[in-house]
Amino acid sequence: MRAAVLHEVGKPLVVEDLQVDNPGPREVLVRTVAAGVCHSDYHYMNGSWAGGLPVALGHEASGIVEKVGRDVTYLAPGDHVISCLSVFCGNCRNCLAGKPYTCDDTDSLERQAGEQPRLSLNGRAVRQGFGLAAFAERMLLHENALVKIRSDMPLDRAALIGCAVTTGVGAVIHTSAIEPGSTVAVIGCGGVGLSAIAGAALAGASRIIAIDIHDHKLELAKQFGATEGVNASDADPVEVVLEMTGGGIDYSFEALGLKKTCEQAFAMIRPSGTACVIGMVPQGEMLEIDAAALIDDRRLIGSDMGSNAFRIDIPNFVDFYLNGKLNLDAMISQRVPLERINEAYADMLAGNVARTVITFDGSA
Amino acid sequence: MRAAVLHEVGKPLVVEDLQVDNPGPREVLVRTVAAGVCHSDYHYMNGSWAGGLPVALGHEASGIVEKVGRDVTYLAPGDHVISCLSVFCGNCRNCLAGKPYTCDDTDSLERQAGEQPRLSLNGRAVRQGFGLAAFAERMLLHENALVKIRSDMPLDRAALIGCAVTTGVGAVIHTSAIEPGSTVAVIGCGGVGLSAIAGAALAGASRIIAIDIHDHKLELAKQFGATEGVNASDADPVEVVLEMTGGGIDYSFEALGLKKTCEQAFAMIRPSGTACVIGMVPQGEMLEIDAAALIDDRRLIGSDMGSNAFRIDIPNFVDFYLNGKLNLDAMISQRVPLERINEAYADMLAGNVARTVITFDGSA
């Protein structure tokens, strides 16, 4: 099967013909239908996060179950699924405390040393990026990396729920648990940021200030519920937000993964406000946080993929979409085939798109 | 009346004879009985926090109401009271949201420009440190800076509740709202740190690791509920706590106000753990926080005086003491008269004491 593989940091992805093994006892083989192009994979491409190579990337996908292992009871061939990188064991301390997204024992859900690898290229193992490897015609996963969804959900939009929506909406409604009437600022209006905006609208925020350096993204943000937009190229967004709010915003969300914008997110909150970092900041970078500002009960919190329990959350998000409460249509800027994956990343880096979806069914 | 005044940064306090005005309509004149010596005043003495001079310091006190203004209905002469720096208007957005400790309108509770100052020295205004000026024989305060307490509560121990207990216990039970069974580490075992330990014990923590550089304080901490002690002079407390807990503590509390210990507090928490900064870090210092650690839902939060609603909290703390649930006796290392205020600060800086209480009734 064809898959986009990173062989070397700093080099383009290469579409290769990989061997995929048969499902083990609790594994599921999924025919991938759509996969979103998310910035987090790019961290491994440019080396700002380190991981073993070669690796097949992609982690935001939907598909249809093709084959299940002998002990799988949750899924059957033909089921429509979304994959999620928050694979959970269901037995560890974090899973049992309602925090499956920080599962302590995900290693036990991988194939172990000495076993045949799930993916290989000419007999050599290829790692699954984020445990998923979704830029591929097939995904071979533990069943606890999958959630079953309604078959009337369009699978291209379903793919976005696997990462951007779960992460962005979840950061607002779970990690931060904003109250209705809260004021919210979101820095970065890509797929995750737009989802945070949509989450703030769902949760009844009174003001939602979108912040980006592209006017066309600020316009797009309004379709997701933003009430105002700030172009950070024109002025310091911290000063603008402090001025607009008379002293700071209740909740800020950073959806880019940059040191500077994380620090801005903290600097724009009011006393007892919360700054929530959703983006993946390059490994080793230290945020500089004004200690004296903490005195007023300010909070800097990280969000691990929206603090999700994805088997609970994702079916809700599907319903929200189908009931008209969650805009996903406008999040997809373009649909392209796997062969154009490197162009899709170039578009993302240029700020041209909210989300590109790779489609495997010829619908591009 | 006699009061300890800071005239110049870096110089000792001077016990002066101040004039105190008569109560305005909503003001109360209190005869001070006891006042605790807290590190936070010292920030103004050494200049790490800036404020107008001259200033009468002290902010952790108890006393007996002597005289009330014409519009005061909450208190009457003879009432026993604790003063609290979380003066609240009761009308602003934060007060109405259950966060009176971040009241937006405390200025309206002060005397205004053009009015006679509350305190003066030879006709010149003397500022009230933290709005209180408790190292003084009398306190003249807005009634919303006071809470009435049971008259059977010993007033020397009551004084500690005004800052250390409200701040330390509150950071655990309000700001962080730990769950029973949580694991807790507390850095710094002075009055606030011991109170955080006591709060963790009250809230049902399963392990409470006390961290200090003085063995005698680690011993003392056990009287407040610490289950273990770590001497940070002997080893890196982050490594020790990670090792003791197999990957990090659920909640850490910083009760010193130092950049280094704040950073340690964050570095020792587990995924989805919370580091709570209680101490006042010198103005302008930036904490360096590993951005990648935020990914696992870690939280860095500040506590504004234990996120208190002091008129609710303080009577509870008094009851806890009188019912044997909260140890305050062991927190008082010594009682001294006002004239020995500078020696009391020297003892604090040398790490000799948990809390010194200045007494005004000859009970030292």
XYZ file of C-alpha atoms in Angstrom:
728
model
C 0.000 0.000 0.000
C 1.091 3.574 -0.652
C 2.157 5.729 2.313
C 4.036 9.030 2.843
C 7.317 8.301 4.584
C 9.878 10.594 6.204
C 13.336 9.108 5.695
C 15.412 12.078 6.739
C 14.805 15.285 8.691
C 14.570 18.317 6.421
C 13.754 16.252 3.317
C 10.353 15.945 1.588
C 8.074 13.020 2.320
C 8.371 10.128 -0.125
C 5.338 8.142 -1.203
C 6.457 4.539 -0.858
C 4.906 1.142 -1.336
C 4.817 -0.341 2.192
C 3.977 -3.807 3.428
C 1.258 -3.850 6.072
C 1.001 -6.923 8.297
C -2.176 -8.845 9.163
C -4.067 -7.702 12.296
C -2.870 -9.148 15.593
C -5.456 -10.276 18.193
C -6.700 -6.784 19.160
C -5.703 -4.955 15.977
C -7.833 -3.565 13.191
C -6.997 -2.952 9.546
C -8.668 0.203 8.253
C -8.972 1.369 4.658
C -8.124 5.054 4.950
C -10.602 7.387 3.238
C -9.333 10.833 4.270
C -6.461 12.322 6.289
C -5.969 15.939 7.353
C -2.659 17.766 6.998
C -1.787 19.030 10.493
C 1.193 21.108 11.567
C 2.213 18.636 14.283
C 3.613 16.141 11.743
C 5.755 18.941 10.387
C 7.653 19.139 13.709
C 9.158 15.754 12.865
C 9.849 16.796 9.274
C 11.888 19.836 10.332
C 13.396 18.201 13.414
C 11.902 20.453 16.075
C 10.586 17.253 17.653
C 12.743 14.137 17.452
C 11.543 10.628 16.650
C 12.806 7.415 15.087
C 13.136 7.153 11.300
C 11.890 6.084 8.847
C 8.381 7.054 9.895
C 5.067 7.111 8.052
C 3.324 10.354 9.036
C -0.287 11.520 9.289
C -2.517 11.330 12.372
C -5.955 12.823 11.560
C -7.955 10.307 9.591
C -11.147 8.461 8.884
C -11.779 5.199 7.137
C -13.689 1.949 6.912
C -12.783 -1.215 8.790
C -11.548 -3.930 6.469
C -10.384 -6.680 8.798
C -10.264 -7.249 12.566
C -8.075 -9.440 14.813
C -9.536 -12.476 16.581
C -10.101 -10.714 19.964
C -11.632 -7.516 18.615
C -15.256 -7.131 19.696
C -15.702 -3.356 19.437
C -15.511 -3.156 15.635
C -16.452 -5.235 12.603
C -15.621 -4.968 8.885
C -17.623 -2.197 7.245
C -17.718 0.050 10.339
C -16.893 3.699 9.729
C -14.171 4.903 12.068
C -12.050 7.874 13.067
C -8.532 7.183 14.326
C -7.167 9.096 17.289
C -3.653 9.329 18.631
C -4.946 9.245 22.213
C -4.760 5.452 22.279
C -5.685 4.276 25.779
C -5.224 1.052 27.743
C -8.277 1.559 29.936
C -6.544 0.100 32.986
C -3.860 2.507 34.190
C -4.185 5.192 36.835
C -4.789 7.975 34.326
C -7.351 6.032 32.307
C -9.202 5.117 35.493
C -9.144 8.756 36.635
C -10.972 9.861 33.492
C -7.814 11.018 31.739
C -7.300 8.393 29.021
C -5.504 11.019 26.901
C -2.567 10.744 29.310
C -2.629 6.934 29.386
C 0.463 5.641 31.189
C 0.672 2.376 29.326
C 0.337 3.053 25.604
C 3.462 0.982 24.975
C 1.530 -2.170 25.787
C -0.770 -1.405 22.852
C 2.108 -1.368 20.372
C 3.769 -4.395 18.874
C 6.618 -5.511 21.088
C 10.297 -6.050 20.291
C 10.774 -9.269 18.357
C 7.303 -9.163 16.824
C 6.781 -8.543 13.120
C 6.434 -4.739 12.644
C 3.041 -3.431 11.563
C 4.583 -1.559 8.639
C 7.711 -2.345 6.659
C 9.564 -1.284 3.540
C 11.606 -3.971 1.833
C 11.722 -5.923 5.083
C 12.756 -2.960 7.221
C 10.387 -1.647 9.914
C 8.728 1.743 9.331
C 7.474 3.528 12.453
C 3.897 4.823 12.688
C 3.976 8.570 13.353
C 1.878 9.406 16.465
C 1.127 5.669 16.518
C -1.146 6.020 13.501
C 0.559 6.593 10.096
C -2.548 8.002 8.477
C -1.035 9.273 5.209
C -1.427 5.727 3.931
C -3.997 3.648 2.115
C -4.331 1.352 5.112
C -3.939 1.886 8.882
C -3.164 -1.080 11.122
C -4.041 -0.035 14.678
C -4.970 -1.290 18.120
C -8.751 -1.122 18.422
C -8.321 1.430 21.270
C -6.984 3.937 18.742
C -10.330 3.936 16.926
C -13.858 5.150 17.486
C -16.896 3.974 15.553
C -19.037 6.705 14.011
C -22.386 7.043 12.253
C -22.208 5.877 8.649
C -24.077 8.992 7.454
C -21.135 11.207 8.471
C -19.117 12.357 5.421
C -15.693 10.800 5.891
C -13.622 13.757 4.659
C -15.033 16.033 7.332
C -14.915 13.162 9.843
C -11.140 13.033 9.391
C -10.776 16.546 10.844
C -12.418 15.413 14.063
C -9.569 12.950 14.697
C -7.163 15.726 15.626
C -8.064 19.384 14.946
C -11.612 19.313 16.291
C -10.947 17.016 19.244
C -7.919 19.130 20.168
C -9.356 22.602 19.619
C -12.900 22.105 20.893
C -11.633 19.917 23.744
C -9.114 22.519 24.916
C -12.032 24.901 25.390
C -14.710 22.623 26.807
C -12.579 20.076 28.701
C -9.081 21.384 29.508
C -10.236 24.927 30.247
C -13.937 24.267 30.838
C -14.885 27.857 30.070
C -18.090 29.239 31.529
C -20.868 30.649 29.308
C -20.352 34.404 29.023
C -16.555 34.111 29.108
C -14.370 36.238 26.873
C -11.991 34.236 24.672
C -9.014 34.961 22.408
C -7.576 32.385 20.011
C -4.096 32.843 18.534
C -3.722 31.064 15.207
C -6.606 30.289 12.875
C -5.630 26.989 11.291
C -7.637 23.820 11.839
C -7.006 23.678 15.587
C -7.541 27.397 16.178
C -10.763 27.437 14.157
C -11.900 24.451 16.214
C -11.109 26.310 19.436
C -13.201 29.208 18.124
C -16.022 26.795 17.297
C -15.689 25.276 20.790
C -15.895 28.701 22.408
C -19.046 29.433 20.399
C -20.551 26.059 21.392
C -19.769 26.794 25.052
C -21.452 30.208 25.006
C -18.507 32.608 25.017
C -19.623 36.241 24.944
C -16.694 37.504 22.846
C -14.342 35.473 20.685
C -11.329 37.387 19.399
C -9.504 35.633 16.550
C -5.814 36.498 16.124
C -3.759 35.673 13.029
C -1.383 37.331 10.600
C -3.587 36.641 7.566
C -6.728 38.697 7.008
C -8.343 35.907 5.010
C -8.061 33.610 8.029
C -9.625 36.228 10.282
C -12.524 36.401 7.831
C -12.803 32.621 7.819
C -12.759 32.611 11.637
C -16.053 34.523 11.649
C -17.723 31.513 10.033
C -16.763 29.538 13.136
C -18.026 32.061 15.666
C -15.300 34.693 16.039
C -16.871 38.023 16.960
C -13.745 40.086 16.242
C -10.406 39.711 14.514
C -6.942 41.082 15.257
C -4.198 41.015 12.640
C -1.008 40.499 14.623
C 1.074 41.907 11.777
C -0.482 45.324 12.305
C -0.066 45.705 16.061
C 1.011 43.917 19.244
C -1.923 41.576 19.887
C -1.331 41.707 23.665
C -1.763 45.466 23.770
C -4.764 45.285 21.457
C -6.529 42.636 23.540
C -5.776 44.432 26.835
C -7.234 47.591 25.294
C -10.281 45.851 23.787
C -11.132 44.124 27.062
C -10.151 46.801 29.541
C -7.545 44.712 31.320
C -7.361 41.267 29.814
C -9.280 38.324 28.424
C -10.745 35.511 30.539
C -9.322 32.690 28.406
C -6.657 32.670 25.706
C -5.782 29.714 23.500
C -2.505 29.282 21.638
C -2.951 27.124 18.551
C 0.393 27.578 16.774
C 3.091 26.066 18.968
C 5.425 29.059 19.076
C 7.257 30.378 22.130
C 6.332 33.964 21.317
C 2.620 33.338 20.901
C 2.489 31.200 24.078
C 4.000 34.104 26.001
C 1.512 36.469 24.355
C -1.346 34.187 25.364
C -0.266 34.437 29.014
C 0.314 38.181 28.856
C -3.199 38.953 27.553
C -5.217 37.303 30.326
C -6.879 39.155 33.155
C -6.474 38.348 36.870
C -7.772 34.826 37.474
C -7.662 34.250 33.715
C -6.373 31.121 31.969
C -3.912 30.813 29.085
C -4.148 27.420 27.433
C -1.322 26.179 25.198
C -2.645 23.788 22.569
C 0.186 23.981 20.032
C 3.268 21.773 20.069
C 6.187 24.079 20.855
C 9.545 22.795 19.550
C 11.282 20.547 22.060
C 13.669 22.287 24.443
C 12.129 25.761 24.148
C 11.470 27.504 27.445
C 8.571 29.903 27.912
C 9.383 33.050 29.875
C 6.503 33.775 32.185
C 6.192 36.855 34.398
C 6.154 35.360 37.892
C 4.505 38.404 39.446
C 1.503 37.984 37.134
C 0.807 34.603 38.716
C 0.000 36.361 41.990
C -3.408 37.320 40.633
C -4.471 33.685 40.195
C -3.473 33.614 36.532
C -3.067 30.150 35.027
C -0.894 28.703 32.273
C -2.119 25.291 31.302
C -1.266 22.790 28.610
C -3.882 20.849 26.727
C -3.133 17.284 25.774
C -5.259 16.877 22.667
C -8.204 18.614 24.235
C -8.106 16.417 27.351
C -10.262 14.039 25.371
C -12.024 10.819 26.117
C -12.298 10.377 22.374
C -14.829 7.554 22.374
C -17.182 9.884 24.270
C -16.243 13.131 22.533
C -15.969 12.181 18.879
C -19.501 10.786 18.462
C -20.751 14.049 20.033
C -18.738 16.109 17.563
C -20.162 14.058 14.689
C -23.679 14.741 15.973
C -22.882 18.434 16.383
C -21.810 18.578 12.742
C -24.837 16.698 11.466
C -27.137 18.881 13.616
C -25.617 22.082 12.266
C -23.920 23.104 15.509
C -20.335 22.643 14.337
C -19.010 23.998 11.071
C -16.574 21.618 9.416
C -17.298 22.346 5.753
C -15.488 25.681 5.821
C -12.461 24.161 7.518
C -11.464 22.196 4.424
C -9.624 24.497 2.060
C -8.728 21.827 -0.465
C -8.772 18.083 -1.114
C -5.723 16.545 -2.781
C -4.429 13.036 -3.486
C -1.533 11.528 -1.513
C 0.948 12.319 -4.273
C 0.551 16.034 -3.513
C 1.383 15.752 0.182
C 4.506 17.920 -0.006
C 2.605 20.676 -1.828
C -0.023 20.473 0.915
C 2.664 21.180 3.526
C 3.988 24.094 1.489
C 0.468 25.557 1.388
C 0.151 25.131 5.159
C 3.464 26.858 5.842
C 2.553 29.726 3.526
C -0.634 30.308 5.516
C -2.783 29.740 2.427
C -5.076 27.128 3.908
C -6.991 26.200 7.055
C -6.868 22.460 6.406
C -5.906 20.345 3.431
C -7.439 16.886 3.352
C -5.687 14.033 1.596
C -8.310 11.806 0.028
C -7.836 8.193 -0.979
C -11.128 7.653 -2.765
C -10.555 9.824 -5.789
C -12.835 12.586 -4.434
C -10.162 15.264 -4.618
C 0.113 54.892 68.643
C 3.299 52.927 68.011
C 3.812 51.343 64.582
C 6.729 49.846 62.615
C 7.489 52.084 59.648
C 9.703 51.575 56.596
C 11.207 54.908 55.595
C 13.830 53.687 53.163
C 14.448 50.476 51.221
C 17.254 48.417 52.747
C 16.998 50.093 56.130
C 15.537 48.593 59.349
C 11.952 49.324 60.367
C 11.572 52.184 62.834
C 8.983 52.076 65.592
C 7.325 55.483 65.395
C 4.514 57.238 67.180
C 1.839 57.683 64.471
C -1.411 59.617 64.464
C -4.434 57.520 63.541
C -7.559 59.305 62.334
C -11.130 58.696 63.503
C -13.140 56.088 61.544
C -14.899 57.317 58.411
C -18.456 56.115 57.657
C -17.565 52.506 56.800
C -14.281 52.296 58.700
C -13.410 50.434 61.861
C -10.731 51.151 64.463
C -9.222 47.939 65.811
C -6.942 47.513 68.815
C -4.317 45.127 67.484
C -3.608 42.138 69.739
C -1.212 40.059 67.615
C 0.490 40.289 64.202
C 2.488 37.585 62.401
C 5.844 38.262 60.754
C 5.458 37.156 57.111
C 8.062 37.175 54.356
C 5.866 39.207 52.010
C 6.470 42.442 53.934
C 10.165 41.838 53.534
C 9.856 42.235 49.748
C 9.157 45.933 50.332
C 11.972 46.212 52.879
C 14.582 44.880 50.439
C 13.030 46.496 47.364
C 12.167 43.353 45.418
C 8.641 44.756 45.280
C 8.188 48.503 44.971
C 5.696 50.624 46.873
C 5.272 54.167 48.157
C 7.173 55.267 51.278
C 6.938 55.776 54.180
C 4.807 52.715 54.830
C 3.674 50.997 58.015
C 4.085 47.247 57.436
C 2.409 44.096 58.772
C -0.590 42.322 57.260
C -1.448 39.227 59.375
C -3.263 40.321 62.482
C -6.040 39.939 64.990
C -7.580 42.392 67.385
C -10.639 43.781 69.105
C -12.929 46.426 67.622
C -12.667 49.705 69.500
C -14.766 52.112 67.433
C -16.873 51.934 64.253
C -17.946 54.524 61.672
C -21.570 55.638 61.406
C -22.494 53.331 58.502
C -20.853 50.168 59.812
C -23.406 47.454 60.602
C -21.263 44.318 60.358
C -19.150 45.001 63.487
C -19.529 46.588 66.896
C -17.038 47.570 69.613
C -15.794 44.526 71.491
C -15.981 42.157 68.496
C -12.951 39.972 67.954
C -11.655 40.243 64.403
C -9.024 39.068 61.963
C -7.855 41.515 59.309
C -7.281 40.311 55.760
C -5.585 42.022 52.850
C -8.195 40.641 50.433
C -10.411 43.657 50.977
C -13.430 43.371 48.682
C -16.063 45.767 47.350
C -18.735 43.106 46.889
C -20.022 44.728 43.706
C -17.483 44.284 40.928
C -17.333 41.544 38.336
C -14.791 39.469 40.264
C -16.587 39.782 43.590
C -19.857 38.778 41.952
C -18.161 35.800 40.285
C -17.102 34.389 43.653
C -13.574 35.755 43.397
C -13.512 38.591 45.940
C -9.756 38.045 46.385
C -9.266 39.611 42.944
C -11.674 42.494 43.613
C -11.425 45.044 40.792
C -12.356 48.034 42.875
C -10.320 47.987 46.089
C -9.332 51.608 45.474
C -12.861 52.720 46.304
C -12.399 51.254 49.793
C -9.362 53.451 50.505
C -9.437 57.082 51.488
C -9.432 59.282 48.414
C -7.090 62.077 47.382
C -7.817 65.198 49.400
C -9.143 63.278 52.389
C -7.282 63.162 55.689
C -4.957 60.121 55.562
C -5.743 57.230 57.911
C -2.194 57.280 59.316
C 0.251 60.150 59.604
C 3.573 61.047 61.162
C 4.043 64.684 62.107
C 1.355 65.644 59.633
C 2.737 63.592 56.760
C 0.758 60.624 55.397
C 2.069 57.127 56.096
C 0.851 54.400 53.714
C -0.721 51.196 55.056
C 1.281 48.224 53.767
C -1.015 45.727 51.971
C -3.797 48.135 52.965
C -3.519 47.051 56.598
C -0.448 48.268 58.560
C -0.746 45.586 61.209
C 2.573 46.144 63.031
C 0.784 48.875 64.955
C -1.210 49.250 68.139
C -4.288 50.243 66.143
C -5.539 49.400 62.662
C -7.956 51.735 60.901
C -9.616 49.748 58.107
C -12.633 49.506 55.849
C -15.041 47.020 57.414
C -14.618 44.792 54.327
C -11.010 44.137 55.361
C -12.217 42.437 58.553
C -13.960 39.256 59.570
C -15.628 38.684 62.919
C -14.546 35.554 64.789
C -15.565 33.570 67.882
C -14.411 35.262 71.084
C -13.098 31.928 72.454
C -10.407 31.820 69.738
C -6.956 32.730 71.133
C -5.995 35.916 69.323
C -2.295 35.125 68.836
C -3.116 32.014 66.836
C -5.985 33.845 65.158
C -3.490 36.314 63.703
C -1.839 33.546 61.654
C -5.121 32.846 59.923
C -5.151 36.359 58.442
C -2.409 35.500 55.950
C -0.418 32.251 56.332
C -3.342 29.904 56.908
C -5.760 31.534 54.486
C -3.037 31.574 51.832
C -1.561 28.115 52.378
C -4.701 26.110 53.114
C -6.627 28.053 50.459
C -4.048 27.354 47.747
C -4.661 23.656 48.332
C -8.419 23.522 48.858
C -9.550 26.445 46.662
C -6.960 27.414 44.029
C -5.897 23.838 43.311
C -8.904 21.994 44.732
C -6.939 18.787 45.191
C -8.831 15.509 45.261
C -8.632 13.148 48.268
C -5.895 10.596 47.586
C -3.726 13.110 45.711
C 0.029 13.208 46.157
C 1.380 16.598 47.224
C 4.792 18.256 47.576
C 5.307 21.561 49.376
C 8.482 23.592 48.857
C 9.267 25.806 51.826
C 8.129 25.075 55.382
C 7.514 28.525 56.860
C 4.067 29.645 57.943
C 2.548 29.451 54.456
C 4.183 26.140 53.547
C 3.173 24.524 56.841
C -0.353 25.766 56.192
C -0.314 24.223 52.711
C 0.772 20.948 54.319
C -2.047 21.257 56.850
C -4.468 21.996 53.995
C -3.316 18.923 52.079
C -3.861 16.812 55.198
C -7.338 18.316 55.699
C -8.191 17.560 52.073
C -7.158 13.909 52.319
C -3.858 13.830 50.414
C -2.312 10.356 50.370
C 1.309 11.549 50.503
C 2.611 14.940 51.556
C 6.286 15.533 50.824
C 7.753 18.514 52.689
C 10.807 20.163 51.082
C 13.091 22.623 52.865
C 16.794 23.231 53.472
C 16.477 22.971 57.276
C 16.034 19.576 58.902
C 14.293 21.122 61.905
C 11.607 22.526 59.610
C 11.117 19.126 57.979
C 10.595 17.686 61.467
C 8.134 20.447 62.295
C 6.290 19.779 59.019
C 5.379 16.302 60.270
C 3.302 17.913 63.027
C 1.182 19.456 60.257
C 0.694 16.275 58.261
C 3.811 15.813 56.117
C 4.403 12.117 55.512
C 7.956 12.560 54.209
C 10.674 15.195 54.128
C 13.301 16.090 51.545
C 16.263 18.297 52.435
C 16.975 20.276 49.268
C 20.542 20.976 50.431
C 21.381 17.293 50.131
C 20.020 16.553 46.652
C 18.064 18.000 43.731
C 14.485 17.907 45.039
C 13.100 17.470 41.509
C 15.060 14.272 40.959
C 14.193 13.020 44.435
C 10.462 13.627 43.991
C 10.413 12.092 40.493
C 12.167 9.040 41.931
C 9.936 8.815 45.042
C 6.765 9.036 42.979
C 7.776 7.099 39.894
C 7.278 9.971 37.481
C 6.038 13.024 39.299
C 3.719 14.385 41.950
C 0.061 15.290 41.384
C 0.285 18.731 43.020
C 3.265 20.852 44.015
C 3.097 24.087 46.002
C 5.797 26.738 46.065
C 5.728 28.705 49.329
C 8.951 30.709 49.106
C 8.648 33.103 46.189
C 11.867 32.193 44.403
C 12.345 31.735 40.653
C 14.335 28.538 41.163
C 11.826 26.846 43.445
C 8.899 27.845 41.196
C 10.663 26.158 38.290
C 11.351 23.110 40.476
C 7.681 22.963 41.440
C 6.727 22.760 37.751
C 9.447 20.236 36.909
C 8.346 17.760 39.597
C 4.711 17.306 38.532
C 3.412 14.331 36.592
C 1.367 14.529 33.377
C -1.886 16.343 34.149
C -0.332 17.552 37.408
C -0.563 21.072 38.814
C 2.209 23.331 40.127
C 0.810 26.118 42.276
C 2.914 29.207 43.018
C 1.917 30.727 46.342
C 5.048 32.765 47.097
C 5.621 36.344 45.950
C 8.452 36.182 43.433
C 10.421 39.451 43.139
C 8.931 41.787 40.552
C 10.320 41.457 37.055
C 11.610 37.889 37.422
C 10.652 35.539 34.612
C 10.046 31.838 35.189
C 11.500 29.538 32.540
C 9.004 26.803 31.853
C 9.595 23.831 29.549
C 6.958 24.321 26.869
C 7.012 20.679 25.799
C 6.006 19.594 29.308
C 2.738 21.504 28.900
C 1.708 19.047 26.198
C 0.810 16.497 28.854
C -1.839 18.740 30.403
C 0.521 20.076 33.065
C -0.592 23.288 34.768
C 1.249 26.224 36.311
C -1.111 28.297 38.370
C -0.771 31.231 40.712
C -2.677 31.476 43.946
C -3.915 34.878 45.043
C -3.960 34.466 48.817
C -5.511 31.044 48.603
C -8.312 32.234 46.296
C -10.148 33.121 49.468
C -13.576 34.398 50.292
C -12.184 35.261 53.687
C -15.486 35.908 55.443
C -16.469 32.331 54.555
C -13.053 30.717 54.994
C -11.685 32.289 58.152
C -14.527 31.294 60.492
C -14.083 27.733 59.182
C -10.361 27.810 59.910
C -11.094 29.074 63.430
C -13.511 26.169 63.947
C -10.958 23.726 62.531
C -8.421 24.935 65.085
C -10.836 24.783 68.006
C -11.996 21.307 66.916
C -8.425 20.005 66.741
C -8.344 19.651 62.938
C -5.819 22.395 62.266
C -2.557 22.757 64.158
C -1.672 26.383 64.795
C 0.104 26.054 68.153
C 3.231 24.561 66.597
C 3.372 27.269 63.940
C 4.290 29.971 66.446
C 8.003 29.751 67.156
C 8.167 32.819 69.357
C 6.180 35.808 70.607
C 7.976 39.146 70.829
C 6.989 42.787 71.436
C 6.935 45.342 68.604
C 10.313 46.763 69.580
C 11.948 43.500 68.456
C 10.482 43.552 64.951
C 13.856 43.805 63.194
C 15.238 40.854 65.185
C 12.134 38.907 64.187
C 12.965 39.499 60.496
C 16.559 38.442 61.065
C 15.308 35.184 62.611
C 13.009 34.617 59.635
C 15.802 35.180 57.110
C 18.114 32.838 59.028
C 15.497 30.078 58.778
C 15.293 29.785 62.569
C 11.539 30.132 62.902
C 8.255 29.108 61.313
C 6.366 32.184 62.471
C 7.130 34.960 64.937
C 4.110 36.719 66.366
C 4.319 40.309 67.520
C 2.077 40.714 70.553
C 0.664 43.982 71.815
C -0.849 42.753 75.065
C 2.322 41.997 77.004
C 1.893 38.232 76.439
C 5.305 37.800 74.826
